[in-house]
Structures are given as C-alpha cells and as structure tokens.
Amino acid sequence: MLVKKGVPLQSRIERPTASTPDDDPYLWLEKIESGRALNFVERQNSRTLRVFGGPAAGRDRDALTAIYDRPDRIPYGWRRGSYLYNFWQDATYPRGLWRRTTMPEFRRPNPAWEIMLDIDQLAASEREDWLLNSTSSLPGSPRSILSLSRGGSDAVTLREFDADTRSFVANGFAMPEAKGSVDWLDTDTLLLSSAHGEGMVTSSGYSRTVRLWCRSEPVDRAEVIFETAADHMRVHGLADHTGAVPRTWIIDRIDFFNQRIWLRDHAGTTTKLELPSGIWMQAHGDWFAMKLRQPWSTGGRTYATDAVLGISLSAFLAGSRDFSLLFEPGPRRALQDLFWTAGRLVLSILDELKPQFQIFTPFATGWSRAILGGLPEIGVVDVRPLDCHPSESNGDLLAEVQDPLTPPSLLLIERGVESPVVLKQASKAFTADGLVVTQHEAISIDGEHIPYVQTGPAGETGDAPVYMTAYGGLGRSVKPYYNSSLGKLWLERGGTVVQANLRGGGEFGTRWHEAGRLAGKKLSHDDFAAVAADLVRRGVTKAKRIAARGGSNGGILITNMLTRYPERFGALFCTVPLTDMRRYTKLLAGASWIAEYGDPDKTEDWEWLKTYSAYHNAKPGQPYPPILIATRRRDDRVHPGHARKMAAKLQAMGYEAYFYEAAGGHGRGKDNKERAGLEALGFEFLKSKIGWQEEEEEASAS
C-alpha cells in the first residue's frame, strides 16, 4: 500500500469516515462564493457538459423548453376579490409575468390577461437577478406585499404593490433580503415573521419573532409581540379575517413536527391553546379542526393517532373538551390535507392510495358530513379552494385530475356541491400509445409491503430501461403525477418509469412516516432497494438497466443506494442533496430537520446518522455505479456544499462521479430553459450509463 507522511494513501483519500467524521479535507467547498470553490465548480461544470452536454442533450433541452413554454398550459391561480391571479413563464417572459383576469374571461379558451408586473422588465431595469417568490394580499384591498428572490433563493426582499396602479407603492412597506413572510392585519399593519434584524433568527435560519409593523415605521422599530427560543425551528403569525374582527394566530414551531399555538385577539390579548404539540390545525370563524400526530386523552376520551377532531373555538376556550371525531384512520387509510372554505371543512384522504374527499359542516348540535362526488377514484386528484382568502370564499373549489399517462384537467366545483365542470385541459406532452400504468408491491428487508407504480410498455422484456424515483421523508406523500419531461424523454422512447412509496412518507399516515424517520431512515432506503430488486425478480429489467433519481431528502436516498446497494443500479442522478449528516445542522436550514434525522452532536443520534451519512461511508474499491450529483448555486435551504463535497470525495477515490451546479434555488431553476437544461443533462447521463443511448441512436439510424 502506498504511504505518504506515514498515513496509508487509502485512508487519506477516503476521509472523512464514520469513525473519524470531523477529519474533512473538503470543508473549503462549503464557502459558496469563494474563488477556490467557484473554480472547482467551473471545472466540474465544464467536464460534465463536455461529456453529456452534446447535441442530443441540446435537442432534448429544446424539446422540454418548448413543452414548458407552451401557451396552452393550464394557467393555475387563486381568486382574490373579483380577479383570478396567475404567475406565468414562457419564452417571451422567462422570469415571468404576474397577471390577472376575471373568472368569466378565464373560462374562455384563450383568456385576456391584465399584466400586473413584468419580472423580466423589473430585473433588467434594476440590474438584479429577480424572481417572484410569493405574494401576500389583504382581503378587499388592492395592496399586496411582493416577495422578490435573488436567483431563486428562499431569502426575499419585500415590497408593497398596488394592483389598481400596477406599480410599487412610493414610500410603502419595504424590507431588505431575509428569510420569512408577512401577512396583512389591516391596511396599515403587517404581521412580520422575518429573520431580518439582530437577534431575530433561530438556529435553523428562520424567524424568531412575530412583529407588528406599522406603516411609515422603520422595520427595526416594529413591535415584537411574540418571541420564541433560539433553538426552536421558527415562529410565524397568520392574520385571520374569518371572524367578526381580525385576529392573529401565532405558530411557534418547536421542530418540523411539533408546534405550540397562540391566539391573539383584536385587543392584543394572547392566549395559548392547550393542545398537544404534534397537531395540524386549521381554524375558521368560531370553529377549528385538527389532526393528531400521537394519541390524546381529553374530556374522558382517548383519540387515536391521525384522528381528526373538531370543536367550537369559543367553547374550547371556555373549557369544553367535547370534540367531535370527524375522521378515523386505518392501516392504509390516512388524511392528506384539511382546509376550510365558506364555513365548511374539506378533508382529503388516501385510502389504499385512492383519493377520497369529505366535507363537514359544523352546527351547534354537531357536524354534518357529505362526500365530494364526481371525481375519479384512481389516479391523482388534488382539491383546494379557488379563493386565496377564506374570508372571501363562497365555497368554490378547484380539482386537478391526472395520472402518469393523462395530462392534467382543472375542474371547478361551485360552492363545493355542484358537479365538477372542466375549466382547462392540458394538451398531451408526449405520445403514450401502448403504455400502461400498473401497481405493484415489493417486500422490504423486514417484511413490509412497499407499493410502487410502474408506467411503460405492457409486458416484461427482462431488459427494460427503467427510471426509478422516490422521496421517503418528512411525511410527504408521493403521487403518480403526469410528468411531461419523463414522458417525453423516457416513456415516449420506450422506457419504463417506476415511482415508489417509501416509509418516511405520509401515504399511510404517521406510522408510515415514523417507520422511516430518525434511525428508521435506513429502512426507507431498504424499501427503495427492495423495489429495484422486485423489478428484476418480476422480469421487468436487469440491475444494470435501472437508473435512479432523487433530490433533497431523496438525495440522501440516492447516495445511500450508491454506498449500500450499488449492485442494484446501473446509474444514479442525485439533485440538491443532503450527503454530510455530520455537519448538516450547521449548514443553512439544516437544523430545521433535526426532528426528521436526528442531532449529530448527540452521541446516540450520531450512532444511527453515521449509518446513512453517505459522505462518510463512501470508501475506495467498491462496485459503485456512475453518479451525477447536481445542485443549485442559490439554494439557501440545502447547502450546495453537500453536493460539492460528495463529488470531490468520490472523484478522489477514483469513481466515475460527475458534478454540475446550475442557477436557481432549492425548488426550481431560474426559468424554463434552465430547468429543461438540467433535466436534459440528467437524462443524457442516465441513458448513456445504462447503455440505452446507443440503442436509441441505432433505432433512429435504422
């Protein structure tokens, strides 16, 4: 073995390791804008583009960009007052337009839109990398607060905008860049939940206070009405206009899954609601409903995990604990969403992964229950209010319906009781002739059944080019949506797509999430590997023909497939990932996920974290498949250092590892062309490494 300065070369190149986790030679890559780090990025990007960014990737990028820019896409939006507002990006307006129209006009095949703000024009005039992050408006008022992001980061600048004049308000509300949000209490007062200012940030990088920010008052003098501990995740305030007078809800997020809730009335009196911390609550007028994350005993009764309870708010504050049980979960039946509209509560449910919707109306004597009908019982059905503000809602609902082979339809359900009417229908983005959607289950390492959806040609060839994806974390459910990029660049060309429902997600409720959380995160990864093995067992494909992709929490998944199950995959594509579970809490928003993964500074937590910290477990001489690791420069949620360091270490050990750093933030690229470029690059890499690219070229030539 080669030795340098008394240290075996093999041990030097595999640093850091699980046993020496802090011996990290790549810390310099965490300095996002340092010259040395940017030189690394430039060299890596050039190499990756040189190998995979050729004419084929260019053609695919252009094909996807054309799909993303199509004028007949569904223009999703929210109704505010008499207008429907929409954010739109296309080839002419790559950064986007904020625009509005009326509901009668929206019903037309080609509605006319009133442009409120041209983001491209704004960015050019101010010479800033502006993107529109979000908007916050006051019911019945033309005023909004626009959150502008530099390059797609979560941190935003705030500016007041007048919809009547279609311009920013001179000397209006304005605040420098910071993570956080605002909500309107009245025309001259904002609820500010922002990390801006000294002592205003938690260890997770989010707001530590809720402030009352009055018009013409410097933001640094805004009154603090609530402050949480620095080690809590965040606190934020929500204005509620559904009662007789405005009130404020203050949500003190202890961690990702636990919170304390306070109610501040119009007079400024703040009352803590004596509720369990692990709840999901929504209030409307004199009623509220909540989903439990753990069993709860109160009022002489015990309610199960994931049950939904409802009660009068005034009665609860007066001491009543006479809750109504609105929803009971089952082993594979779980609540996915709950919201209020026009005084009615809508519950979104998955029962054996099939969508169901129930509507409850509270009365003094109890709650009435109805089924939201006229919607498909398979595929993906998402229902939400049409109105942005519950206080303005007449009960109109929007439903989006789709499946992997059927493009989305947008349906209107007037007042929540009428039969659904199609408002918009997206056109097909790819040819789906001969393709089928089937559901299967794999058996994981401990005997648990893991569902997955397979889309592709009928029948098994034993050699199918398979694209696998999953998430498996934070209680987030994965659904089989229509994916235009996968359809165009994979399915249409004869490939097969597989989407797995791993533990750690929310498809089957809290017990499913808990099984894949903390020390159980390894089980989530075992689940994915079991699905890959099941595809081979069923005769769908071979391991070397399986390409897998995951991002963010799914990035942990993909890098663990590299280090734990390399023999089951032919190529891996990992985007905006967490890889260094030793330092993740010290990087940007990492501390906010301690409740999901654990605290590496605690010895007992590190014992399980080190088992799936791929950055520490990667070692020389293993049969690792080729991997492409991608991140985004303006991602201020998951630090780009995770991806940079993982790629650098793998390359130092001699593996076929590629790296690419794109523009944009965690959740999106800067524009449709940039988004399409990264997608096309990833597809080109995966196809070439599972040996499919050559077959496509041969078929095309013949």
Coordinates of N, CA, C and O in Angstrom, one line a residue, residues 513-588:
H513 N -44.7 7.3 8.3 CA -43.6 8.3 8.4 C -42.7 7.9 9.5 O -41.5 7.9 9.3
E514 N -43.2 7.6 10.7 CA -42.4 7.3 11.8 C -41.4 6.1 11.5 O -40.3 6.1 12.0
A515 N -41.9 5.1 10.7 CA -41.1 4.0 10.4 C -39.8 4.3 9.6 O -38.8 3.6 9.7
G516 N -39.9 5.5 8.9 CA -38.7 5.9 8.1 C -38.1 7.2 8.6 O -37.5 7.9 7.8
R517 N -38.3 7.4 9.9 CA -37.7 8.7 10.5 C -36.6 8.3 11.5 O -36.6 7.2 12.0
L518 N -35.6 9.2 11.7 CA -34.6 9.0 12.6 C -33.8 7.8 12.3 O -33.3 7.6 11.2
A519 N -33.7 6.8 13.3 CA -32.9 5.6 13.0 C -33.6 4.8 11.9 O -32.9 4.0 11.2
G520 N -34.9 5.0 11.7 CA -35.6 4.2 10.7 C -35.4 4.7 9.3 O -35.8 4.1 8.3
K521 N -34.6 5.8 9.1 CA -34.3 6.3 7.7 C -33.7 5.2 6.9 O -33.9 5.1 5.7
K522 N -32.8 4.4 7.5 CA -32.2 3.3 6.7 C -33.3 2.3 6.1 O -33.1 1.8 5.0
L523 N -34.4 2.2 6.8 CA -35.5 1.3 6.3 C -36.1 1.9 5.0 O -36.5 1.2 4.1
S524 N -36.2 3.2 5.0 CA -36.7 3.9 3.8 C -35.8 3.6 2.6 O -36.3 3.3 1.5
H525 N -34.5 3.6 2.9 CA -33.5 3.2 1.8 C -33.6 1.7 1.4 O -33.5 1.4 0.3
D526 N -33.8 0.9 2.4 CA -34.0 -0.5 2.2 C -35.3 -0.7 1.3 O -35.3 -1.6 0.4
D527 N -36.3 0.1 1.5 CA -37.5 -0.1 0.7 C -37.3 0.2 -0.7 O -37.7 -0.5 -1.6
F528 N -36.5 1.2 -1.0 CA -36.2 1.6 -2.4 C -35.4 0.5 -3.1 O -35.7 0.1 -4.2
A529 N -34.4 0.0 -2.4 CA -33.6 -1.1 -2.9 C -34.4 -2.4 -3.1 O -34.2 -3.1 -4.1
A530 N -35.5 -2.6 -2.3 CA -36.3 -3.8 -2.4 C -37.2 -3.6 -3.7 O -37.4 -4.6 -4.4
V531 N -37.6 -2.4 -4.0 CA -38.4 -2.2 -5.3 C -37.5 -2.5 -6.5 O -37.9 -3.1 -7.4
A532 N -36.2 -2.0 -6.4 CA -35.3 -2.3 -7.5 C -35.1 -3.8 -7.7 O -35.2 -4.3 -8.9
A533 N -35.0 -4.5 -6.6 CA -34.8 -6.0 -6.7 C -36.1 -6.6 -7.2 O -36.1 -7.6 -7.9
D534 N -37.3 -6.1 -6.9 CA -38.5 -6.7 -7.3 C -38.7 -6.5 -8.8 O -39.3 -7.4 -9.4
L535 N -38.2 -5.4 -9.4 CA -38.3 -5.3 -10.8 C -37.5 -6.3 -11.5 O -37.9 -6.8 -12.6
V536 N -36.4 -6.7 -11.0 CA -35.6 -7.8 -11.6 C -36.3 -9.1 -11.3 O -36.4 -9.9 -12.3
R537 N -36.8 -9.3 -10.1 CA -37.5 -10.6 -9.8 C -38.7 -10.8 -10.8 O -38.9 -11.9 -11.2
R538 N -39.4 -9.7 -11.1 CA -40.6 -9.8 -11.9 C -40.2 -10.0 -13.4 O -41.1 -10.1 -14.2
G539 N -39.0 -9.8 -13.7 CA -38.6 -10.0 -15.1 C -38.8 -8.7 -15.9 O -38.8 -8.8 -17.2
V540 N -38.9 -7.6 -15.2 CA -39.0 -6.3 -15.9 C -37.7 -5.8 -16.6 O -37.6 -5.3 -17.7
T541 N -36.6 -6.0 -15.8 CA -35.3 -5.5 -16.2 C -34.2 -6.2 -15.5 O -34.4 -7.1 -14.8
K542 N -33.0 -5.7 -15.8 CA -31.8 -6.1 -15.1 C -31.3 -4.9 -14.2 O -31.6 -3.8 -14.5
A543 N -30.5 -5.2 -13.2 CA -30.0 -4.2 -12.3 C -29.2 -3.1 -13.1 O -29.4 -1.9 -12.9
K544 N -28.4 -3.5 -14.1 CA -27.6 -2.6 -14.8 C -28.4 -1.6 -15.7 O -27.9 -0.6 -16.2
R545 N -29.7 -2.0 -15.8 CA -30.6 -1.1 -16.7 C -31.5 -0.2 -15.9 O -32.3 0.5 -16.4
I546 N -31.2 -0.2 -14.5 CA -32.0 0.7 -13.7 C -31.3 2.0 -13.4 O -30.2 2.0 -12.9
A547 N -31.9 3.1 -13.8 CA -31.4 4.4 -13.5 C -32.3 5.0 -12.4 O -33.5 5.0 -12.5
A548 N -31.7 5.6 -11.4 CA -32.5 6.1 -10.2 C -32.2 7.6 -10.0 O -31.0 8.0 -10.1
R549 N -33.2 8.3 -9.6 CA -33.0 9.7 -9.3 C -33.7 10.1 -8.0 O -34.8 9.6 -7.8
G550 N -33.2 11.0 -7.3 CA -33.8 11.6 -6.1 C -33.2 12.9 -5.8 O -32.0 13.2 -6.1
G551 N -34.0 13.8 -5.1 CA -33.4 15.1 -4.8 C -33.8 15.5 -3.3 O -34.8 15.0 -2.8
S552 N -33.0 16.4 -2.7 CA -33.2 16.9 -1.4 C -33.1 15.7 -0.4 O -32.1 15.0 -0.3
N553 N -34.2 15.4 0.3 CA -34.2 14.2 1.2 C -34.0 13.0 0.3 O -33.4 12.0 0.7
G554 N -34.5 13.0 -0.9 CA -34.3 12.0 -1.9 C -32.8 11.9 -2.3 O -32.4 10.8 -2.9
G555 N -32.0 12.9 -2.1 CA -30.6 12.9 -2.3 C -29.9 12.0 -1.3 O -28.9 11.3 -1.7
I556 N -30.4 12.0 -0.1 CA -29.8 11.0 0.9 C -30.1 9.6 0.4 O -29.2 8.7 0.5
L557 N -31.3 9.4 -0.1 CA -31.7 8.1 -0.6 C -30.8 7.6 -1.7 O -30.2 6.5 -1.7
I558 N -30.5 8.5 -2.7 CA -29.7 8.1 -3.9 C -28.3 7.8 -3.5 O -27.7 6.9 -4.0
T559 N -27.7 8.7 -2.7 CA -26.3 8.4 -2.3 C -26.2 7.2 -1.4 O -25.1 6.5 -1.4
N560 N -27.2 6.8 -0.7 CA -27.2 5.5 0.0 C -27.4 4.3 -0.9 O -26.9 3.2 -0.5
M561 N -28.1 4.5 -2.0 CA -28.1 3.4 -3.0 C -26.6 3.2 -3.5 O -26.2 2.1 -3.8
L562 N -25.9 4.3 -3.7 CA -24.5 4.2 -4.1 C -23.7 3.4 -3.1 O -22.9 2.5 -3.5
T563 N -23.7 3.8 -1.8 CA -22.9 3.2 -0.8 C -23.4 1.9 -0.3 O -22.6 1.0 0.2
R564 N -24.7 1.6 -0.2 CA -25.3 0.5 0.4 C -25.8 -0.6 -0.6 O -25.7 -1.8 -0.3
Y565 N -26.3 -0.2 -1.7 CA -26.8 -1.1 -2.7 C -26.3 -0.8 -4.1 O -27.1 -0.8 -5.0
P566 N -25.0 -0.7 -4.3 CA -24.5 -0.4 -5.6 C -24.8 -1.4 -6.7 O -24.9 -1.1 -7.9
E567 N -25.0 -2.7 -6.3 CA -25.2 -3.7 -7.2 C -26.6 -3.7 -7.9 O -26.8 -4.5 -8.8
R568 N -27.5 -2.9 -7.3 CA -28.9 -2.9 -7.8 C -29.2 -1.8 -8.8 O -30.3 -1.7 -9.3
F569 N -28.2 -1.0 -9.2 CA -28.4 0.1 -10.1 C -27.3 0.2 -11.2 O -26.2 -0.1 -10.9
G570 N -27.7 0.8 -12.3 CA -26.8 1.0 -13.4 C -26.3 2.4 -13.4 O -25.1 2.7 -13.9
A571 N -27.0 3.4 -12.9 CA -26.6 4.8 -12.8 C -27.5 5.5 -11.9 O -28.7 5.2 -11.7
L572 N -27.0 6.6 -11.3 CA -27.7 7.4 -10.3 C -27.6 8.9 -10.6 O -26.5 9.4 -10.9
F573 N -28.7 9.6 -10.4 CA -28.7 11.0 -10.6 C -29.2 11.6 -9.3 O -30.4 11.4 -8.9
C574 N -28.4 12.5 -8.6 CA -28.7 13.0 -7.3 C -28.8 14.5 -7.4 O -27.8 15.1 -7.8
T575 N -29.9 15.1 -7.0 CA -30.0 16.6 -7.1 C -30.3 17.2 -5.7 O -30.9 16.7 -4.9
V576 N -29.7 18.4 -5.6 CA -29.8 19.3 -4.3 C -29.8 18.4 -3.1 O -30.7 18.5 -2.3
P577 N -28.8 17.5 -2.9 CA -28.9 16.5 -1.8 C -28.3 16.9 -0.5 O -27.5 17.9 -0.4
L578 N -28.8 16.3 0.5 CA -28.0 16.2 1.8 C -27.1 14.9 1.7 O -27.6 13.9 1.3
T579 N -25.9 15.1 2.0 CA -25.0 13.9 2.0 C -24.1 13.8 3.3 O -23.8 12.7 3.7
D580 N -23.8 15.0 3.8 CA -23.0 15.0 5.0 C -23.9 15.2 6.3 O -24.2 16.3 6.7
M581 N -24.2 14.0 6.9 CA -25.1 14.1 8.0 C -24.4 14.4 9.3 O -25.0 14.5 10.4
R582 N -23.1 14.6 9.3 CA -22.3 15.1 10.4 C -22.5 16.6 10.6 O -22.6 17.1 11.7
R583 N -22.4 17.3 9.5 CA -22.4 18.8 9.6 C -23.7 19.4 9.0 O -23.8 20.6 9.0
Y584 N -24.7 18.6 8.7 CA -25.9 19.2 8.0 C -26.6 20.2 8.9 O -27.2 21.2 8.4
T585 N -26.6 20.0 10.2 CA -27.2 21.0 11.1 C -26.5 22.3 11.2 O -27.1 23.3 11.6
K586 N -25.3 22.4 10.7 CA -24.5 23.6 10.7 C -24.6 24.4 9.4 O -24.0 25.4 9.3
L587 N -25.3 23.8 8.4 CA -25.3 24.4 7.1 C -26.7 24.9 6.7 O -27.6 24.1 6.6
L588 N -26.8 26.2 6.6 CA -28.1 26.8 6.2 C -29.3 26.4 7.1 O -29.2 26.5 8.3

